[in-house]
């Protein structure tokens, strides 16, 4: 879960399941939550939670309407990638990241040696998830998870996380179990099930402690998580590139993967105009359409995706790490006069694309590969640059 202030993202290390249709019931109440907890108790006990632990931990758990609001609205406030990056990779966050790496250099270098994940990447996750430990979240984790499990749209998912959280409590691993709205907690905002699978005791005190002031365990756990998902040491997440005039925009999708030599032969160059460094096969991504920056992305991009699936988040982590390492800001401008489509507009776009004969793969408001391909096909049919960017212009032309 990302504490980019004002943004709304899914929790870390999770791909949230789709909400169950038709469970958009009323908001819920404290009484309703208490009834749900009584109902849940035998399931938790059957899963191995001792009754005494359950009763002590769940006593006083409160329904939190704000958590439900957050969950229901998280798709509403999509930012453009440039608005997101302005905050995620602000000059302040870069400067604090440089300071953090300096201060924790020995720790981060030991983590890098052990897990093969570069210190700037680990620092960038820390920087985005909790502003380097400053904002770790103060909502009771059990309350958030119980509220979301009871509220029901993703009940099974959050109930499983709640049981994992109760196991953490039962094991005496955490003293003050607070986090952000979806139950992620600690310096790098782990979900309870991720703690169980990936947390490590890096400082050797016998505890896998992601929550204390000392970030050692949390940062090593993050590196362990990224290594588990296939991090390649020394490979960039991506790099900004320049596309030649007349570039074929059918190539700008994660679905097209080519060796660097092929991109080079097609005229793709670094942002500075130089030859492309060879880090293996990659794809070209245009997160802001043809008038914004282009990136050549490598498999480490898909590893960061395991923390959070939003392209803006992945670019945010990667670019923040590059900046902490001393790299330059993104060279290209962005089409800043464009605004992000609202959820209703994104659904309308998909609906209208479908009616016009361009299959968007569903009307869910998600701008996935099928929708982008449909936008490209529509743009081609209308003689526009087929970059697949779901702009208001495209929607207006469909109306
Ligand atoms: Ca420890």
Short mmCIF file of C-alpha atoms and ligand atoms in Angstrom, two decimals:
data_model
loop_
_atom_site.label_atom_id
_atom_site.label_comp_id
_atom_site.label_asym_id
_atom_site.label_seq_id
_atom_site.Cartn_x
_atom_site.Cartn_y
_atom_site.Cartn_z
CA UNK A 1 0.00 0.00 0.00
CA UNK A 2 1.38 3.23 -1.04
CA UNK A 3 1.25 6.30 1.06
CA UNK A 4 1.62 8.72 -1.74
CA UNK A 5 -0.44 11.34 -0.10
CA UNK A 6 -3.76 11.73 -1.75
CA UNK A 7 -3.28 8.90 -4.17
CA UNK A 8 -5.12 5.66 -3.93
CA UNK A 9 -3.36 2.44 -4.63
CA UNK A 10 -3.83 -1.21 -3.92
CA UNK A 11 -1.88 -2.60 -0.99
CA UNK A 12 1.66 -3.74 -1.50
CA UNK A 13 2.39 -7.27 -2.61
CA UNK A 14 -1.15 -7.98 -3.53
CA UNK A 15 -3.22 -8.02 -6.59
CA UNK A 16 -6.60 -7.28 -5.13
CA UNK A 17 -9.29 -9.62 -6.37
CA UNK A 18 -12.20 -8.05 -8.19
CA UNK A 19 -15.05 -7.03 -5.92
CA UNK A 20 -17.95 -9.47 -5.79
CA UNK A 21 -20.80 -7.99 -7.80
CA UNK A 22 -23.94 -7.09 -5.91
CA UNK A 23 -22.34 -6.79 -2.48
CA UNK A 24 -22.52 -3.01 -2.68
CA UNK A 25 -24.65 -3.14 0.42
CA UNK A 26 -25.06 -0.39 2.95
CA UNK A 27 -21.95 0.85 4.66
CA UNK A 28 -22.02 -1.46 7.67
CA UNK A 29 -22.07 -0.73 11.38
CA UNK A 30 -20.23 -1.54 14.58
CA UNK A 31 -23.04 -3.94 15.53
CA UNK A 32 -22.79 -5.59 12.14
CA UNK A 33 -19.05 -6.00 12.55
CA UNK A 34 -19.48 -7.54 15.99
CA UNK A 35 -21.99 -10.03 14.63
CA UNK A 36 -19.57 -10.83 11.82
CA UNK A 37 -16.75 -11.39 14.35
CA UNK A 38 -18.91 -13.91 16.25
CA UNK A 39 -19.58 -15.65 12.98
CA UNK A 40 -15.91 -15.56 12.02
CA UNK A 41 -14.63 -16.86 15.37
CA UNK A 42 -15.14 -20.61 14.68
CA UNK A 43 -13.48 -20.24 11.29
CA UNK A 44 -10.46 -18.54 12.87
CA UNK A 45 -10.25 -21.19 15.58
CA UNK A 46 -10.51 -23.93 12.96
CA UNK A 47 -7.61 -22.22 11.18
CA UNK A 48 -5.51 -22.65 14.31
CA UNK A 49 -5.95 -19.36 16.17
CA UNK A 50 -6.17 -20.13 19.91
CA UNK A 51 -9.44 -18.95 21.46
CA UNK A 52 -7.68 -16.86 24.09
CA UNK A 53 -5.66 -15.03 21.42
CA UNK A 54 -8.73 -14.48 19.30
CA UNK A 55 -10.81 -13.10 22.13
CA UNK A 56 -8.10 -10.82 23.44
CA UNK A 57 -7.13 -9.52 20.01
CA UNK A 58 -10.63 -9.03 18.62
CA UNK A 59 -12.04 -7.39 21.74
CA UNK A 60 -12.54 -3.72 21.03
CA UNK A 61 -11.98 -4.03 17.28
CA UNK A 62 -13.84 -1.16 15.70
CA UNK A 63 -15.68 -0.77 12.43
CA UNK A 64 -13.94 1.87 10.35
CA UNK A 65 -16.16 3.50 7.73
CA UNK A 66 -13.22 5.39 6.26
CA UNK A 67 -11.51 2.12 5.38
CA UNK A 68 -14.60 1.04 3.44
CA UNK A 69 -14.81 4.41 1.71
CA UNK A 70 -11.19 4.10 0.71
CA UNK A 71 -11.68 0.62 -0.67
CA UNK A 72 -14.78 1.57 -2.63
CA UNK A 73 -13.29 4.69 -4.07
CA UNK A 74 -9.80 3.59 -4.87
CA UNK A 75 -10.44 3.38 -8.58
CA UNK A 76 -12.06 6.78 -8.71
CA UNK A 77 -9.03 8.93 -8.29
CA UNK A 78 -6.74 7.81 -11.00
CA UNK A 79 -4.01 10.34 -11.51
CA UNK A 80 -2.16 10.92 -14.70
CA UNK A 81 1.30 9.41 -14.62
CA UNK A 82 2.91 12.88 -14.51
CA UNK A 83 0.82 14.01 -11.56
CA UNK A 84 1.71 10.81 -9.78
CA UNK A 85 5.43 11.14 -10.52
CA UNK A 86 5.45 14.79 -9.41
CA UNK A 87 4.65 13.53 -5.90
CA UNK A 88 6.30 10.11 -5.98
CA UNK A 89 9.61 11.44 -7.26
CA UNK A 90 9.50 14.97 -5.88
CA UNK A 91 12.78 16.76 -5.30
CA UNK A 92 12.13 16.33 -1.55
CA UNK A 93 11.72 12.59 -1.83
CA UNK A 94 14.86 12.33 -3.96
CA UNK A 95 16.87 14.39 -1.45
CA UNK A 96 15.55 12.36 1.50
CA UNK A 97 16.39 9.18 -0.39
CA UNK A 98 19.97 10.28 -0.94
CA UNK A 99 20.19 11.07 2.78
CA UNK A 100 18.65 7.72 3.71
CA UNK A 101 21.11 5.79 1.57
CA UNK A 102 23.97 7.74 3.09
CA UNK A 103 22.76 7.12 6.62
CA UNK A 104 22.00 3.43 6.11
CA UNK A 105 24.72 2.67 3.58
CA UNK A 106 26.32 -0.19 5.50
CA UNK A 107 22.95 -1.89 6.09
CA UNK A 108 21.79 -1.40 2.50
CA UNK A 109 25.07 -2.73 1.14
CA UNK A 110 24.81 -5.86 3.27
CA UNK A 111 21.24 -6.32 2.03
CA UNK A 112 22.41 -5.82 -1.55
CA UNK A 113 25.19 -8.39 -1.08
CA UNK A 114 22.81 -10.92 0.43
CA UNK A 115 19.78 -10.52 -1.85
CA UNK A 116 21.19 -8.97 -5.00
CA UNK A 117 18.76 -6.05 -4.96
CA UNK A 118 20.43 -2.66 -5.38
CA UNK A 119 20.34 -0.33 -2.40
CA UNK A 120 18.68 2.46 -4.38
CA UNK A 121 15.77 0.18 -5.31
CA UNK A 122 15.24 -0.90 -1.71
CA UNK A 123 15.48 2.73 -0.62
CA UNK A 124 12.97 3.75 -3.30
CA UNK A 125 10.40 1.20 -2.09
CA UNK A 126 10.95 2.51 1.44
CA UNK A 127 10.57 6.07 0.17
CA UNK A 128 7.31 5.43 -1.63
CA UNK A 129 5.73 3.09 0.90
CA UNK A 130 6.35 5.10 4.07
CA UNK A 131 8.39 8.19 3.14
CA UNK A 132 11.48 6.40 4.50
CA UNK A 133 9.72 5.20 7.63
CA UNK A 134 8.05 8.51 8.45
CA UNK A 135 4.44 7.54 7.62
CA UNK A 136 3.92 3.91 8.49
CA UNK A 137 0.18 4.29 9.18
CA UNK A 138 -1.65 4.51 12.50
CA UNK A 139 -4.82 2.53 11.84
CA UNK A 140 -5.23 -0.70 13.84
CA UNK A 141 -4.43 -3.48 11.37
CA UNK A 142 -6.97 -5.92 12.86
CA UNK A 143 -9.70 -3.28 12.66
CA UNK A 144 -8.99 -2.47 9.02
CA UNK A 145 -8.84 -6.12 7.98
CA UNK A 146 -11.94 -7.08 10.01
CA UNK A 147 -13.87 -4.15 8.53
CA UNK A 148 -12.94 -5.12 4.98
CA UNK A 149 -13.57 -8.83 5.58
CA UNK A 150 -17.02 -8.05 7.04
CA UNK A 151 -17.88 -5.46 4.41
CA UNK A 152 -17.72 -8.27 1.93
CA UNK A 153 -16.67 -7.09 -1.50
CA UNK A 154 -13.35 -8.86 -1.13
CA UNK A 155 -14.33 -10.69 2.02
CA UNK A 156 -12.47 -13.94 1.46
CA UNK A 157 -9.23 -12.13 0.62
CA UNK A 158 -9.32 -9.91 3.70
CA UNK A 159 -10.47 -12.73 5.98
CA UNK A 160 -7.39 -14.73 4.98
CA UNK A 161 -5.23 -11.68 5.71
CA UNK A 162 -6.98 -11.22 9.06
CA UNK A 163 -6.20 -14.83 10.01
CA UNK A 164 -2.56 -14.26 9.03
CA UNK A 165 -2.57 -11.10 11.16
CA UNK A 166 -3.98 -13.04 14.12
CA UNK A 167 -1.19 -15.59 13.73
CA UNK A 168 1.32 -12.71 13.89
CA UNK A 169 -0.35 -11.46 17.08
CA UNK A 170 -0.49 -14.99 18.49
CA UNK A 171 3.22 -15.45 17.87
CA UNK A 172 3.97 -12.29 19.83
CA UNK A 173 5.77 -10.79 16.84
CA UNK A 174 4.30 -7.32 17.02
CA UNK A 175 3.59 -4.90 19.83
CA UNK A 176 1.86 -2.00 18.15
CA UNK A 177 0.09 -3.44 15.11
CA UNK A 178 -0.89 -0.38 13.12
CA UNK A 179 -0.76 0.32 9.43
CA UNK A 180 -2.58 1.90 6.53
CA UNK A 181 -6.13 1.43 5.37
CA UNK A 182 -5.98 -2.00 3.73
CA UNK A 183 -4.02 -3.64 6.53
CA UNK A 184 -0.50 -3.19 5.15
CA UNK A 185 2.01 -2.17 7.80
CA UNK A 186 5.61 -1.41 8.61
CA UNK A 187 8.37 0.48 6.84
CA UNK A 188 7.65 -1.10 3.48
CA UNK A 189 3.95 -1.81 4.04
CA UNK A 190 3.73 -5.58 4.06
CA UNK A 191 0.42 -7.40 4.14
CA UNK A 192 0.24 -10.04 6.91
CA UNK A 193 0.47 -12.95 4.45
CA UNK A 194 3.59 -11.37 2.94
CA UNK A 195 5.11 -11.11 6.41
CA UNK A 196 4.55 -14.84 6.79
CA UNK A 197 6.10 -15.71 3.44
CA UNK A 198 8.83 -13.13 2.98
CA UNK A 199 9.80 -11.30 6.18
CA UNK A 200 13.32 -11.98 7.42
CA UNK A 201 15.20 -11.36 10.66
CA UNK A 202 18.10 -9.45 9.20
CA UNK A 203 19.48 -7.91 12.37
CA UNK A 204 19.55 -11.30 14.08
CA UNK A 205 17.61 -10.39 17.20
CA UNK A 206 15.28 -13.37 16.75
CA UNK A 207 12.34 -11.31 15.51
CA UNK A 208 11.10 -10.46 12.05
CA UNK A 209 10.23 -6.95 13.04
CA UNK A 210 8.90 -4.68 10.29
CA UNK A 211 7.33 -2.22 12.70
CA UNK A 212 9.99 -0.80 15.00
CA UNK A 213 12.13 2.25 14.42
CA UNK A 214 15.01 0.16 13.07
CA UNK A 215 14.27 -0.52 9.37
CA UNK A 216 16.79 -3.38 8.96
CA UNK A 217 14.32 -6.27 8.91
CA UNK A 218 11.79 -4.39 6.75
CA UNK A 219 14.34 -3.37 4.12
CA UNK A 220 15.85 -6.85 3.95
CA UNK A 221 12.34 -8.34 3.73
CA UNK A 222 11.60 -6.10 0.76
CA UNK A 223 14.81 -7.23 -0.95
CA UNK A 224 13.89 -10.83 -0.17
CA UNK A 225 10.47 -10.27 -1.69
CA UNK A 226 11.91 -8.80 -4.89
CA UNK A 227 14.51 -11.55 -5.14
CA UNK A 228 11.78 -14.17 -4.76
CA UNK A 229 9.94 -12.71 -7.75
CA UNK A 230 13.03 -12.85 -9.91
CA UNK A 231 14.99 -9.63 -9.50
CA UNK A 232 17.99 -9.52 -11.83
CA UNK A 233 20.98 -7.82 -10.20
CA UNK A 234 22.38 -5.02 -12.29
CA UNK A 235 19.49 -4.86 -14.73
CA UNK A 236 17.67 -1.53 -14.93
CA UNK A 237 13.89 -1.52 -14.45
CA UNK A 238 13.79 0.50 -17.63
CA UNK A 239 15.29 3.52 -19.24
CA UNK A 240 13.93 6.54 -20.97
CA UNK A 241 14.25 6.35 -24.72
CA UNK A 242 13.61 8.41 -27.82
CA UNK A 243 11.47 6.96 -30.59
CA UNK A 244 12.21 7.83 -34.23
CA UNK A 245 9.78 9.71 -36.46
CA UNK A 246 7.16 7.40 -37.86
CA UNK A 247 7.63 4.74 -35.19
CA UNK A 248 5.03 1.98 -35.40
CA UNK A 249 2.88 2.38 -32.29
CA UNK A 250 1.70 -1.21 -32.50
CA UNK A 251 5.11 -1.92 -30.95
CA UNK A 252 4.48 0.14 -27.81
CA UNK A 253 3.03 -2.43 -25.49
CA UNK A 254 4.33 -4.78 -22.82
CA UNK A 255 3.13 -7.57 -25.08
CA UNK A 256 5.85 -6.89 -27.67
CA UNK A 257 9.25 -7.98 -26.36
CA UNK A 258 12.35 -7.63 -28.54
CA UNK A 259 16.12 -7.87 -28.10
CA UNK A 260 17.75 -4.48 -27.63
CA UNK A 261 19.50 -4.88 -31.00
CA UNK A 262 16.08 -5.01 -32.70
CA UNK A 263 14.92 -1.82 -30.98
CA UNK A 264 18.19 -0.20 -31.92
CA UNK A 265 17.66 -1.26 -35.56
CA UNK A 266 14.18 0.30 -35.45
CA UNK A 267 15.79 3.61 -34.54
CA UNK A 268 15.14 3.68 -30.80
CA UNK A 269 17.85 5.57 -28.89
CA UNK A 270 18.52 6.64 -25.31
CA UNK A 271 16.97 9.90 -24.16
CA UNK A 272 20.34 11.55 -24.78
CA UNK A 273 20.41 10.16 -28.32
CA UNK A 274 23.00 7.42 -27.75
CA UNK A 275 23.02 3.72 -28.53
CA UNK A 276 20.87 1.50 -26.31
CA UNK A 277 22.75 -0.44 -23.63
CA UNK A 278 22.04 -4.16 -23.90
CA UNK A 279 20.21 -5.47 -20.85
CA UNK A 280 18.40 -8.22 -22.69
CA UNK A 281 14.95 -8.23 -24.29
CA UNK A 282 12.59 -5.42 -23.42
CA UNK A 283 9.38 -3.63 -24.34
CA UNK A 284 8.53 -0.03 -25.15
CA UNK A 285 6.03 1.70 -22.89
CA UNK A 286 4.30 5.04 -23.47
CA UNK A 287 2.58 5.75 -20.14
CA UNK A 288 1.47 9.23 -21.16
CA UNK A 289 0.79 8.67 -24.85
CA UNK A 290 2.97 9.70 -27.78
CA UNK A 291 3.52 13.22 -26.45
CA UNK A 292 5.00 11.97 -23.19
CA UNK A 293 8.13 10.05 -22.22
CA UNK A 294 8.85 6.63 -23.72
CA UNK A 295 10.58 3.89 -21.76
CA UNK A 296 12.35 0.68 -22.70
CA UNK A 297 11.45 -1.68 -19.87
CA UNK A 298 13.18 -4.87 -18.78
CA UNK A 299 12.02 -7.90 -16.74
CA UNK A 300 12.79 -6.11 -13.44
CA UNK A 301 9.81 -3.90 -14.32
CA UNK A 302 7.57 -6.96 -13.93
CA UNK A 303 9.28 -7.77 -10.61
CA UNK A 304 8.40 -4.36 -9.16
CA UNK A 305 4.90 -5.02 -10.49
CA UNK A 306 4.61 -7.70 -7.78
CA UNK A 307 4.59 -4.89 -5.23
CA UNK A 308 1.93 -2.93 -7.02
CA UNK A 309 0.52 -3.40 -10.49
CA UNK A 310 0.09 0.25 -11.45
CA UNK A 311 2.53 1.31 -14.18
CA UNK A 312 2.84 4.72 -12.52
CA UNK A 313 3.94 3.05 -9.28
CA UNK A 314 6.53 0.89 -11.02
CA UNK A 315 7.96 3.85 -12.92
CA UNK A 316 7.88 5.81 -9.66
CA UNK A 317 9.98 3.21 -7.84
CA UNK A 318 12.39 2.79 -10.73
CA UNK A 319 12.82 6.46 -11.44
CA UNK A 320 13.17 7.37 -7.77
CA UNK A 321 15.93 4.77 -7.49
CA UNK A 322 17.64 6.24 -10.56
CA UNK A 323 17.44 9.74 -9.10
CA UNK A 324 18.80 8.56 -5.73
CA UNK A 325 21.69 7.04 -7.69
CA UNK A 326 22.34 10.45 -9.23
CA UNK A 327 20.51 9.98 -12.52
CA UNK A 328 18.76 12.80 -14.37
CA UNK A 329 15.08 13.72 -14.26
CA UNK A 330 12.86 12.41 -17.05
CA UNK A 331 13.92 14.37 -20.12
CA UNK A 332 10.66 14.46 -22.08
CA UNK A 333 7.78 16.63 -21.14
CA UNK A 334 4.27 15.35 -20.56
CA UNK A 335 0.98 16.44 -22.12
CA UNK A 336 0.09 18.20 -18.90
CA UNK A 337 -3.05 19.83 -20.22
CA UNK A 338 -4.70 16.41 -20.44
CA UNK A 339 -6.59 15.23 -17.41
CA UNK A 340 -7.15 11.68 -16.24
CA UNK A 341 -10.51 10.15 -17.11
CA UNK A 342 -12.77 9.42 -14.17
CA UNK A 343 -13.95 5.87 -13.50
CA UNK A 344 -17.31 6.64 -15.12
CA UNK A 345 -15.59 8.07 -18.16
CA UNK A 346 -13.29 5.07 -18.46
CA UNK A 347 -16.31 2.77 -18.37
CA UNK A 348 -18.08 4.94 -20.90
CA UNK A 349 -15.00 4.82 -23.13
CA UNK A 350 -15.01 1.02 -23.03
CA UNK A 351 -18.74 0.83 -23.60
CA UNK A 352 -18.56 3.13 -26.61
CA UNK A 353 -15.49 1.38 -28.03
CA UNK A 354 -17.40 -1.90 -27.87
CA UNK A 355 -20.46 -0.42 -29.59
CA UNK A 356 -18.22 1.03 -32.30
CA UNK A 357 -16.78 -2.43 -33.00
CA UNK A 358 -13.52 -2.18 -31.05
CA UNK A 359 -13.57 -4.88 -28.36
CA UNK A 360 -12.21 -3.40 -25.10
CA UNK A 361 -12.35 -6.76 -23.28
CA UNK A 362 -15.00 -5.64 -20.80
CA UNK A 363 -16.46 -2.54 -19.19
CA UNK A 364 -14.63 -2.43 -15.87
CA UNK A 365 -12.89 0.93 -15.99
CA UNK A 366 -9.47 -0.71 -16.19
CA UNK A 367 -7.26 0.40 -19.02
CA UNK A 368 -5.71 -3.03 -19.60
CA UNK A 369 -3.99 -4.32 -22.75
CA UNK A 370 -7.26 -5.12 -24.58
CA UNK A 371 -8.69 -1.67 -23.97
CA UNK A 372 -5.45 -0.03 -25.05
CA UNK A 373 -5.45 -2.17 -28.21
CA UNK A 374 -9.06 -1.11 -28.85
CA UNK A 375 -8.13 2.57 -28.40
CA UNK A 376 -5.24 2.09 -30.85
CA UNK A 377 -7.54 0.49 -33.42
CA UNK A 378 -10.03 3.32 -33.04
CA UNK A 379 -7.28 5.95 -33.33
CA UNK A 380 -6.02 4.29 -36.51
CA UNK A 381 -9.50 4.21 -37.98
CA UNK A 382 -9.82 7.93 -37.30
CA UNK A 383 -6.36 8.86 -38.60
CA UNK A 384 -5.02 9.80 -35.15
CA UNK A 385 -1.64 8.80 -33.74
CA UNK A 386 -2.40 5.27 -32.50
CA UNK A 387 -0.65 5.45 -29.13
CA UNK A 388 -3.48 3.77 -27.19
CA UNK A 389 -3.72 6.58 -24.68
CA UNK A 390 -7.26 6.81 -23.28
CA UNK A 391 -7.66 10.56 -23.56
CA UNK A 392 -10.72 12.74 -23.30
CA UNK A 393 -10.24 13.46 -27.00
CA UNK A 394 -10.78 9.80 -27.83
CA UNK A 395 -13.84 9.64 -25.61
CA UNK A 396 -15.25 12.81 -27.15
CA UNK A 397 -14.79 11.43 -30.67
CA UNK A 398 -16.67 8.29 -29.63
CA UNK A 399 -19.63 10.27 -28.34
CA1 LIG B 1 15.04 -8.69 13.69
#
